[in-house]
Amino acid sequence: MNYKKDTYRFISIFTSFLIIAVFLASLYIVKKEKTLTTEIYDSLVEDIKKSTQTLIDNKKNANMAISIPLVRDASIINAIKTNNFDSLDLETLSLQLRENTNYKNLWMHIFDKNGESLYRSWLKNQKEFPQSSKKINSSNKEIKKFIEVYEFGLGFKAIVPIKENGENIAYLESITKFNSISKSIKSHGFEAIVVANKKYKNKIKYPFSKKFVGSYYVANLDASAKILDDLSEKKIDKLLQIGNHSIYNEYLFTKVKVENDLAYILLFKKLDTIDTKTISDFKTQAFMLILFLVVVLIFIIVVYSYSNYMKNMNKLNKNLIRSVRKIKSQKNKTQLLLDSQLNIIVITDGEEIINSNQQLLNFFPQFKTLKEFKNEYTCVCTRFVPFENDESYILEKDYDGLNWAEYILANPQGSFKAAMYNSEDELRHFKLNVSQNNVDSFIIVTLTDITHEINLQEESKQKDKLIFQQNKMASIAQMLHNIAHQWRQPLNVITTSASSLQFYKQMGKLEDNDLDESCSLIVSKAKFLSNTIENFRNFFEIDESLQRKSISEVVFQTIEYIDSILLENKIILEFEVQNDLQINIYENEFKQALLKVLENSIDSLKKQTVEKRVIYISIKDKTLCIKDSGEGVDEEILEKIFEPYFTTKHKAQGVGLGLYMVQEILTKQMNFKISLKNCEFKYKEETLKGLEFSVDLKQDS
C-alpha cells in the first residue's frame, strides 16, 4: 500500500541520516579523544621535565651549599696541615645528613693541590680503591658544581678550595647520587631509570649500584625491577631516539638529558594512573548529545508513523473485514473439499493434528467432532499399532530425531503403511502418502485403506506355506524312492557275499582269503549305505545364509543322488563345463530345485520310447542349461507348467508342485532368472528333441 511505502521511505531517509550523523559524531569523538589524550600527555611530560630539571639544579646547588661551610672547618684544615686524617670523621656527618635530610649517600673527598687523594669518607681503608690523580688548575679559584661519570658511577659533584692565609692548600669534593632525584620523581607518579651514557661504561670501575642494562650503567638504587627486567640495551637505544614522548608497554615514556648526553633520566608513568577525567567527561557529554539526537529522531519517526498509520487505519479495517470473510469462505470450501475425499486425510505437524476430513470421524464414530478426538488423542499416530514386525508399518516413535511424518517425508522412495483398530475392534490397514504444504509447512497425510489387499497377501502366504509343506512331503517320498534305488545294488552285493560265505562253509571250502575279501566287501558296502543315509539327511537341512559355491561341484553332488536311477533306466547323463562359476546360493535349496528338474526329465524319458535317453547338462556363458531327449511338451502345457498344482502325471503320481517350487526357490529366494522351452540339440552327430531348462547366473557370478 502507498502509506506503507511512504512510511518505509520516511524511515529509511531518517535512518540513513541517523546512521551518518552517528558515524560522523563517532569520528569526531575519536579524533577529539586522541587530541585530548595528546594534550594530557604533553602537559604531563612538560611538567615532569621541568620538575626533573629543577631537581637537578637544586641538587647541584645544595651539594655546593654543604661543601662551602665545611672548608672552613678547623679540624679539616688541621688534618691537612699535619697530614693526619685518623681523627677526621666526615662519615658521621654523612650519616646525620642521611637521617635528617634527603641526602642518603653524601661522600666527602679531600685531595691536595696536585690532585692526589688524601681522604675519602666512604672508605675505612684509603688505599682500598686506587684513584687516579685529578687535574686541578691551582690558579682557578672558582668553585665548581657539575655532574660526572667517575670510577664509582654517576653523581653530583661540588669542588671547593680549602684555604689558609689566602692560599689553596687542598680541595674538598662533595659527591651525591641520583637516589633523592628518583625518589622525588616517584612522588610525581613517574618511575625514573637514571642511566649513564654507554660510552662511559669502561670508566666505571667500582659501580655503586652494581646495576647495568647492557652497556648502560643504572645510577639510582630504587630503579623499578619490573621495568629493568623488560629493558635491554637495544630497547634503551630505541627509547633514546624518541622525541617528546611515546607509549612503551603500559607506560607513558619520556626522557631528560643530563649534561649534554652525559646521562639520561628515563621516565615511565603507568597509563592507568593518568587522570583522564577530562576525556571521560567529554565522551559522556558527546554520547549524551548523540543519544538525545537519536531520541529526537526516533520521536519524529514514531509521530510520523503513527500519524500515517491513523490515516490508513479505517482503510485497513475495511480491507481486513473483507479478507476475514474471504478466508472463512475459503476455509469452508477447503473443508468441503477434504470431506469429499474417500480416504482419511489428516493435516499435521507430526506432533499434533491441525485438521482432518470427515472420514477420520467416520472411522472413529465415538467422536462427534475433531476437537473431541484431539482431547483424547493429540496425534493420529497414537492409534498406530505394530503388525507382524513389519518395519514398513509406522509407529509413534522417534526415528533418529524425526517424528513419524518427517521420517516419511525424508524417505520418499519408501512404501509406508499403518495399522489401526476401528470402533468394532477390527484391524484395518492403510497406505500412507505424505506431502508438505510449502506455505505453512504443514504435513498432509492421506491414509488409503488397503485392508483387502493385505488380507489377500496373508491368504497367499498361507497358501504358499501349504504348497511348501506338500512339496516337502513329495520330496521326502521321492527321496525315499531314490534311497531304495541307491541301496538296491549294495544290498544285493551284501546278500550275495553273505550267502557265498555260508555256502562255502557248508561245503568245507571256506578259505581265509575268501572270508577276508567277502567281509571287506560287506563292510565297504555297509559304509556306502551309511554315507548315503548321511547325504540324504543333509539334503533336507535348511541353509540359514548364502554360501559361495562352485556351480559345477553342486551339480556333480546332485547327480550322485540319482546315478542308480539313471543306470536302472538306461539314461545317459553328460555334464560339460566350459566356464565354472562361483556363486552365492542356498546350497541345499539349489540342489533340491536342480533335482526337481532332473527328476522331471527322467519321468519324461521313462514315458517315451526313444532309442537314446539323454540328459545333457552344460555350464557356459554364465548359464546353467539342462536338456533332455524326452520329445518336449505341447506349447499350451508349456505356458502352465510353472503354475502350482499343474501336472502332466496321473493324479496318483504327483501333486504338480515340482516346477512351481523350482521357480519359487530360484527366482524368489535366490533372484535368478529361469526359462523353459522345447528344443533340438546334437548328441554324437544325432539330432535329439526335448525340453530345455536354463538358469541365468549372470547377476550372481
Coordinates of C-alpha atoms in Angstrom, one line a residue, residues 249-588:
N249 CA 54.1 -1.2 27.0
E250 CA 51.6 0.1 29.7
Y251 CA 53.7 3.3 30.3
L252 CA 53.8 6.8 29.1
F253 CA 57.5 7.3 28.4
T254 CA 59.7 10.4 28.1
K255 CA 63.4 11.3 28.9
V256 CA 65.5 14.1 30.3
K257 CA 69.1 14.6 29.0
V258 CA 71.7 15.3 31.7
E259 CA 74.7 17.5 31.0
N260 CA 74.6 17.2 27.2
D261 CA 74.1 13.4 26.8
L262 CA 76.4 12.6 29.8
A263 CA 73.5 10.7 31.2
Y264 CA 69.7 10.3 30.7
I265 CA 66.8 10.1 33.1
L266 CA 64.2 7.7 31.6
L267 CA 60.8 8.5 32.9
F268 CA 57.9 6.0 32.9
K269 CA 54.3 6.6 34.1
K270 CA 51.6 3.9 34.1
L271 CA 48.8 4.8 31.7
D272 CA 46.1 3.7 34.2
T273 CA 47.4 6.2 36.7
I274 CA 47.0 9.2 34.3
D275 CA 43.9 11.3 35.1
T276 CA 41.7 11.1 32.0
K277 CA 38.6 12.6 33.6
T278 CA 38.6 15.3 31.0
I279 CA 38.4 12.8 28.3
S280 CA 35.7 10.8 30.1
D281 CA 33.6 13.9 30.7
F282 CA 33.9 14.9 27.1
K283 CA 32.9 11.4 25.9
T284 CA 30.0 11.3 28.3
Q285 CA 28.7 14.7 27.1
A286 CA 29.2 13.7 23.5
F287 CA 27.4 10.4 23.9
M288 CA 24.6 12.1 25.8
L289 CA 24.2 14.6 22.9
I290 CA 24.2 11.7 20.4
L291 CA 21.6 9.9 22.5
F292 CA 19.5 13.0 22.7
L293 CA 19.6 13.4 18.9
V294 CA 18.7 9.7 18.4
V295 CA 15.7 10.0 20.8
V296 CA 14.6 13.2 18.9
L297 CA 14.8 11.4 15.6
I298 CA 13.1 8.3 16.8
F299 CA 10.3 10.5 18.3
I300 CA 9.9 12.2 14.9
I301 CA 9.7 8.8 13.2
V302 CA 7.2 7.5 15.7
V303 CA 5.0 10.6 15.4
Y304 CA 5.1 10.5 11.6
S305 CA 4.4 6.7 11.5
Y306 CA 1.6 7.0 14.0
S307 CA 0.0 9.8 12.0
N308 CA 0.4 7.9 8.8
Y309 CA -1.0 4.8 10.5
M310 CA -4.1 6.5 11.8
K311 CA -4.8 7.9 8.4
N312 CA -4.9 4.5 6.9
M313 CA -6.5 2.6 9.8
N314 CA -10.0 2.8 8.6
K315 CA -9.0 1.6 5.2
L316 CA -7.1 -1.3 6.7
N317 CA -10.0 -2.2 8.9
K318 CA -12.3 -2.3 5.9
N319 CA -9.9 -4.5 3.9
L320 CA -9.4 -6.7 7.0
I321 CA -13.1 -7.4 7.3
R322 CA -13.3 -8.3 3.6
S323 CA -10.3 -10.6 4.0
V324 CA -11.7 -12.3 7.0
R325 CA -14.9 -13.0 5.2
K326 CA -12.9 -14.3 2.2
I327 CA -10.7 -16.5 4.4
K328 CA -13.8 -18.0 6.1
S329 CA -15.4 -18.7 2.8
Q330 CA -12.2 -20.3 1.5
K331 CA -11.8 -22.4 4.7
N332 CA -15.3 -23.7 4.3
K333 CA -14.6 -24.6 0.7
T334 CA -11.4 -26.3 1.7
Q335 CA -13.1 -28.3 4.4
L336 CA -15.9 -29.3 1.9
L337 CA -13.1 -30.5 -0.5
L338 CA -11.4 -32.5 2.3
D339 CA -14.7 -34.1 3.4
S340 CA -15.5 -35.1 -0.2
Q341 CA -12.4 -37.4 -0.3
L342 CA -13.0 -41.2 0.3
N343 CA -9.7 -41.6 2.1
I344 CA -8.8 -40.3 5.6
I345 CA -6.9 -37.0 5.3
V346 CA -5.0 -35.6 8.2
I347 CA -3.2 -32.2 8.3
T348 CA -0.5 -32.3 11.0
D349 CA 3.0 -31.1 12.0
G350 CA 3.9 -34.6 13.0
E351 CA 3.2 -33.9 16.7
E352 CA -0.5 -33.0 16.7
I353 CA -3.5 -32.8 14.4
I354 CA -4.2 -29.4 12.8
N355 CA -7.2 -30.5 10.8
S356 CA -8.8 -33.6 9.2
N357 CA -11.7 -34.6 7.0
Q358 CA -14.9 -36.3 8.0
Q359 CA -13.5 -39.8 7.1
L360 CA -11.4 -39.7 10.3
L361 CA -14.5 -39.2 12.4
N362 CA -16.3 -41.9 10.4
F363 CA -13.5 -44.3 11.3
F364 CA -13.8 -43.3 14.9
P365 CA -17.6 -42.7 15.3
Q366 CA -17.3 -42.4 19.1
F367 CA -16.0 -38.8 18.4
K368 CA -18.5 -36.3 17.0
T369 CA -16.0 -33.5 16.3
L370 CA -12.3 -33.2 15.7
K371 CA -11.9 -31.3 18.9
E372 CA -13.3 -34.3 20.9
F373 CA -10.8 -36.5 19.1
K374 CA -7.9 -34.2 19.8
N375 CA -8.9 -34.1 23.5
E376 CA -8.3 -37.8 23.6
Y377 CA -5.5 -38.2 21.0
T378 CA -3.2 -35.4 20.2
C379 CA -1.8 -37.2 17.1
V380 CA -3.5 -39.8 14.9
C381 CA -0.2 -41.7 15.2
T382 CA -1.2 -42.6 18.8
R383 CA -3.6 -45.1 17.3
F384 CA -1.0 -46.8 15.1
V385 CA -0.2 -50.5 16.2
P386 CA 2.6 -52.8 15.0
F387 CA 1.9 -55.6 12.5
E388 CA 4.0 -58.8 12.3
N389 CA 7.3 -57.0 13.0
D390 CA 6.9 -55.3 9.6
E391 CA 9.2 -52.2 9.6
S392 CA 7.2 -50.6 6.8
Y393 CA 4.4 -50.1 9.4
I394 CA 4.8 -46.7 11.0
L395 CA 4.5 -46.3 14.8
E396 CA 4.5 -43.3 17.2
K397 CA 8.3 -43.3 18.0
D398 CA 11.5 -41.3 17.4
Y399 CA 13.1 -42.1 14.0
D400 CA 16.7 -40.8 14.5
G401 CA 15.5 -37.4 15.7
L402 CA 12.5 -37.2 13.3
N403 CA 8.8 -37.8 14.1
W404 CA 6.8 -40.3 12.0
A405 CA 5.6 -37.8 9.4
E406 CA 9.0 -36.1 9.0
Y407 CA 10.6 -39.6 8.6
I408 CA 8.2 -40.5 5.7
L409 CA 8.9 -37.1 4.1
A410 CA 12.7 -37.8 4.4
N411 CA 12.3 -41.2 2.7
P412 CA 10.1 -40.5 -0.4
Q413 CA 11.2 -43.8 -2.1
G414 CA 9.8 -45.9 0.8
S415 CA 6.4 -47.6 0.9
F416 CA 4.9 -47.0 4.4
K417 CA 1.8 -48.4 6.0
A418 CA -0.1 -48.0 9.2
A419 CA -2.5 -50.4 11.1
M420 CA -5.3 -49.1 13.3
Y421 CA -8.3 -50.8 15.1
N422 CA -11.6 -49.3 14.3
S423 CA -14.5 -48.9 16.8
E424 CA -15.5 -52.5 16.1
D425 CA -12.1 -53.7 17.2
E426 CA -11.3 -54.7 13.6
L427 CA -7.7 -54.2 12.4
R428 CA -7.6 -52.1 9.3
H429 CA -4.5 -51.4 7.2
F430 CA -3.7 -48.1 5.4
K431 CA -1.1 -47.0 2.9
L432 CA 0.4 -43.6 3.9
N433 CA 1.0 -40.9 1.4
V434 CA 2.7 -37.7 2.7
S435 CA 3.2 -34.3 1.2
Q436 CA 4.1 -30.9 2.6
N437 CA 2.4 -27.5 2.2
N438 CA 5.1 -25.0 1.2
V439 CA 3.1 -22.1 2.6
D440 CA 2.8 -23.0 6.2
S441 CA 5.0 -26.2 6.3
F442 CA 2.0 -28.3 7.5
I443 CA 2.2 -32.0 6.5
I444 CA -0.7 -33.6 4.7
V445 CA -1.2 -37.3 5.3
T446 CA -3.5 -39.4 3.2
L447 CA -4.5 -42.8 4.7
T448 CA -5.8 -45.2 1.9
D449 CA -7.5 -48.3 3.2
I450 CA -5.6 -51.4 1.8
T451 CA -7.1 -53.9 4.2
H452 CA -8.5 -56.1 1.4
E453 CA -5.1 -56.2 -0.3
I454 CA -3.3 -57.1 2.9
N455 CA -5.8 -59.9 3.6
L456 CA -5.2 -61.3 0.1
Q457 CA -1.5 -61.2 0.8
E458 CA -2.0 -63.1 4.1
E459 CA -4.1 -65.7 2.3
S460 CA -1.4 -66.0 -0.3
K461 CA 1.2 -66.6 2.4
Q462 CA -0.9 -69.3 4.0
K463 CA -1.4 -70.9 0.6
D464 CA 2.4 -70.8 0.0
K465 CA 3.0 -72.4 3.3
L466 CA 0.6 -75.2 2.4
I467 CA 2.3 -75.6 -1.0
F468 CA 5.8 -75.7 0.5
Q469 CA 4.6 -78.4 3.0
Q470 CA 3.1 -80.5 0.3
N471 CA 6.3 -80.1 -1.8
K472 CA 8.4 -81.2 1.2
M473 CA 6.3 -84.3 1.7
A474 CA 6.5 -85.1 -2.0
S475 CA 10.3 -84.5 -1.9
I476 CA 10.6 -86.9 1.0
A477 CA 8.6 -89.6 -0.8
Q478 CA 10.8 -89.1 -3.9
M479 CA 13.9 -89.2 -1.8
L480 CA 12.9 -92.5 -0.2
H481 CA 12.4 -93.8 -3.7
N482 CA 15.9 -92.6 -4.6
I483 CA 17.3 -94.2 -1.5
A484 CA 15.7 -97.5 -2.4
H485 CA 17.4 -97.4 -5.8
Q486 CA 20.7 -96.4 -4.2
W487 CA 20.6 -99.2 -1.7
R488 CA 19.4 -102.0 -4.1
Q489 CA 22.8 -102.8 -5.6
P490 CA 24.8 -102.6 -2.3
L491 CA 22.2 -104.8 -0.5
N492 CA 22.4 -107.3 -3.4
V493 CA 26.2 -107.4 -3.0
I494 CA 26.0 -107.8 0.8
T495 CA 23.4 -110.6 0.4
T496 CA 25.3 -112.4 -2.3
S497 CA 28.6 -112.2 -0.3
A498 CA 26.9 -113.5 2.9
S499 CA 25.2 -116.4 1.0
S500 CA 28.5 -117.3 -0.6
L501 CA 30.3 -117.4 2.7
Q502 CA 27.5 -119.6 4.2
F503 CA 27.7 -122.0 1.1
Y504 CA 31.5 -122.4 1.2
K505 CA 31.4 -123.0 4.9
Q506 CA 28.8 -125.8 4.5
M507 CA 30.9 -127.3 1.7
G508 CA 34.0 -127.0 3.9
K509 CA 35.8 -125.0 1.2
L510 CA 35.8 -121.6 3.0
E511 CA 39.3 -120.2 2.8
D512 CA 40.7 -117.3 4.9
N513 CA 41.4 -115.2 1.9
D514 CA 37.8 -115.6 0.6
L515 CA 36.5 -114.8 4.1
D516 CA 38.6 -111.6 4.3
E517 CA 37.6 -110.5 0.8
S518 CA 33.9 -111.1 1.4
C519 CA 34.0 -109.3 4.8
S520 CA 35.8 -106.3 3.3
L521 CA 33.3 -106.1 0.5
I522 CA 30.4 -106.3 3.0
V523 CA 32.0 -103.6 5.2
S524 CA 32.6 -101.3 2.2
K525 CA 29.0 -101.6 1.0
A526 CA 27.7 -101.0 4.6
K527 CA 29.8 -97.8 4.7
F528 CA 28.3 -96.8 1.4
L529 CA 24.8 -97.3 2.7
S530 CA 25.7 -95.3 5.8
N531 CA 27.1 -92.4 3.7
T532 CA 24.0 -92.5 1.5
I533 CA 21.8 -92.0 4.6
E534 CA 24.0 -89.1 5.8
N535 CA 24.0 -87.4 2.4
F536 CA 20.2 -87.7 2.1
R537 CA 19.8 -86.4 5.7
N538 CA 21.9 -83.3 5.0
F539 CA 19.9 -82.8 1.8
F540 CA 16.9 -81.6 3.7
E541 CA 18.7 -79.2 6.1
I542 CA 17.7 -75.6 5.6
D543 CA 20.6 -73.1 4.9
E544 CA 20.5 -70.1 7.1
S545 CA 22.7 -67.9 4.9
L546 CA 24.1 -67.7 1.4
Q547 CA 27.3 -69.5 0.7
R548 CA 29.7 -69.0 -2.2
K549 CA 29.9 -72.3 -4.0
S550 CA 31.3 -73.8 -7.3
I551 CA 28.2 -74.4 -9.5
S552 CA 29.9 -77.5 -11.1
E553 CA 30.5 -79.1 -7.7
V554 CA 26.9 -78.6 -6.7
V555 CA 25.7 -80.1 -9.9
F556 CA 28.1 -83.1 -9.5
Q557 CA 26.8 -83.7 -5.9
T558 CA 23.2 -83.6 -7.1
I559 CA 23.8 -86.1 -9.9
E560 CA 25.1 -88.6 -7.3
Y561 CA 21.6 -88.8 -5.7
I562 CA 20.2 -90.2 -8.9
D563 CA 23.0 -92.1 -10.5
S564 CA 21.4 -95.5 -9.7
I565 CA 18.1 -94.4 -11.2
L566 CA 19.8 -93.2 -14.4
L567 CA 21.6 -96.6 -14.6
E568 CA 18.4 -98.5 -14.0
N569 CA 16.5 -96.6 -16.7
K570 CA 19.4 -96.7 -19.1
I571 CA 19.6 -92.9 -19.2
I572 CA 22.8 -91.2 -20.4
L573 CA 23.8 -88.1 -18.5
E574 CA 26.5 -85.9 -19.9
F575 CA 27.9 -82.9 -18.0
E576 CA 30.0 -80.4 -19.8
V577 CA 31.7 -77.5 -18.0
Q578 CA 33.2 -74.7 -20.2
N579 CA 33.4 -72.0 -17.6
D580 CA 32.8 -72.8 -14.0
L581 CA 31.3 -70.1 -11.7
Q582 CA 31.5 -69.2 -8.0
I583 CA 28.0 -68.0 -7.0
N584 CA 26.2 -67.1 -3.8
I585 CA 23.4 -69.7 -3.2
Y586 CA 21.5 -71.5 -0.5
E587 CA 23.2 -74.8 -1.3
N588 CA 20.6 -77.4 -0.3

